[in-house]
Amino acid sequence: MGFGIVLMWCAMVGLAMRPMVMEEDQTQITWSSSAAANNSSSSSSSYDYADALEKAILFFEGQRSGKLPSNQRVTWRGDSALSDGKSENVDLTGGYYDAGDNVKFGWPMSFTVSLLSWADIEYESDDKQTRQNLQTAIRWGSDFIIKAHTSSTTLFTQIGDANADHQCWERPEDMDTPRTLYKIDASSPGTEPAADSAAALAAASIAFKTTDPAYSSTLLTHSKSLFDFADKHRGSYSLSCPFYCSYSGYQDELLWAASWLYKATGESQYLNYITSNQGWSQAVNEFSWDNKFVGAQTLLTQEFYGDKKDNLAKFKSDAESFVCAIMPGSSSQQIKTTPGGLLYTRDSSNLQYTTSSTMVLFIFSKILSRNNIGGIQCGSAHFSATQIRAFAKTQVDYILGKNPMNMSYMVGFGDKYPKKLHHRGSSIPSIKVLQGKVGCNEGMSNYYNSPNPNPNTHVGAIVGGPDSNDHFSDERSDYSHSEPTTYMNAAFVGSLAALLAHE
């Protein structure tokens, strides 16, 4: 969370709090460029979803920390933070910067990996290069989580002093703010990031099960260990506050992790854990880095229909409540839309909630279709799988340009898109162009406050989006609306993949 975005989050978090999940479908569906052509011809408002997907995945290369590989495609970036972990004699290089800052926050990084893995699992691409790029994005995050899990009861959760970082405007390559290490252990637990890391690695283990079985096995081993750590040493996480604070508690992360572990292993212990703790589940209207309930509920709804497990009925019911809270026209609708039709949860980086909710709607509609379920009832309104999917598509199309501003909220997509991204590396000339060090204050005065467009186009970045009246000012200082995040992009990858699916 760059600059002051967290202050807005803290002020508004008392509004709506809600999450998500899903489970294994016996039939894989695939997506490809040819599917994009088919989809594009179905509606004049459709876009080149295959191009958008490639750009959404490319974004992650611009967020990389550590030693960059020779095939790095985002060439304005360079190596950074190569000494991370050195103060405690551990290698904590790699991973992702979460947003427009230069801090590595483990909790949202895990959520990002989970969403990318979910997209890969649900919509396994028949385009080899696309899938390879997606799995590379997953692996860059999962590799870091493995590194950060240095013992069965130790997980490094944050690299970098966020307060110092947020007072500076520096390229990652020039970064000289403290790379302070934060960790949880048995005496200082943090159930949320430990369980979220377990969920991420379990999901990734499924994604790599056929393409790299050995790596998949390693991921699963770490996942199981992290879940045991999270569950046996319970305690709410506070180390990343005020930048990432737990508002929904840790029960959602434990259910999220157990659901993914059951999906990955089929072991009864995880299903028993889920059913024994079904009282934790609650109806929500948000899916986010903090609130994972509907993620788990969606996974378990798929399991409910797949094996008719009546003891999962509460999760199915709660997942349906989420859909009813989102769908316009529902008598129990809780999340309203802007005049232009965009789901609007709260002002602080609203597109993070839009993209995650949309990803859930696509997966939920797929569950209904594949199990020949006629739809769901939301009071007096009935919604079929086709209607749910159609509404989800309007959200994707809004983000890609069908909105009152007639602009894409994905950088580099279309003719009109944000040019003044709240993003340090993007807003300062590349170290390959301007080789001298750009210090903290110089970056602030010469680049943060500059009226000019960013010199580096961060292709694929989804920004925080417009306000409640569909207006977007494209100002670098307007962090609530102009900053990208990894988890925003990860959720959008899932929605684009859904629109490219052969169904």
mmCIF file of C-alpha atoms in Angstrom, residues 110 114 194-204 223 253 256-258 260-261:
data_model
loop_
_atom_site.group_PDB
_atom_site.id
_atom_site.type_symbol
_atom_site.label_atom_id
_atom_site.label_comp_id
_atom_site.label_asym_id
_atom_site.label_seq_id
_atom_site.Cartn_x
_atom_site.Cartn_y
_atom_site.Cartn_z
ATOM 1 C CA SER A 110 0.408 -14.688 -0.519
ATOM 2 C CA SER A 114 -3.391 -17.707 -4.373
ATOM 3 C CA ALA A 194 0.879 -17.942 8.125
ATOM 4 C CA ALA A 195 -2.464 -19.383 6.996
ATOM 5 C CA ASP A 196 -2.535 -17.224 3.886
ATOM 6 C CA SER A 197 0.934 -18.463 2.982
ATOM 7 C CA ALA A 198 -0.294 -22.018 3.488
ATOM 8 C CA ALA A 199 -3.231 -21.343 1.161
ATOM 9 C CA ALA A 200 -0.981 -19.790 -1.478
ATOM 10 C CA LEU A 201 1.450 -22.704 -1.525
ATOM 11 C CA ALA A 202 -1.333 -25.295 -1.559
ATOM 12 C CA ALA A 203 -2.968 -23.541 -4.511
ATOM 13 C CA ALA A 204 0.377 -23.232 -6.282
ATOM 14 C CA SER A 223 1.919 -25.466 2.992
ATOM 15 C CA GLU A 253 -7.591 -17.389 6.600
ATOM 16 C CA TRP A 256 -9.165 -20.531 3.232
ATOM 17 C CA ALA A 257 -5.989 -22.523 3.888
ATOM 18 C CA ALA A 258 -7.824 -25.694 4.934
ATOM 19 C CA TRP A 260 -6.998 -25.232 -0.468
ATOM 20 C CA LEU A 261 -5.202 -28.026 1.371
#
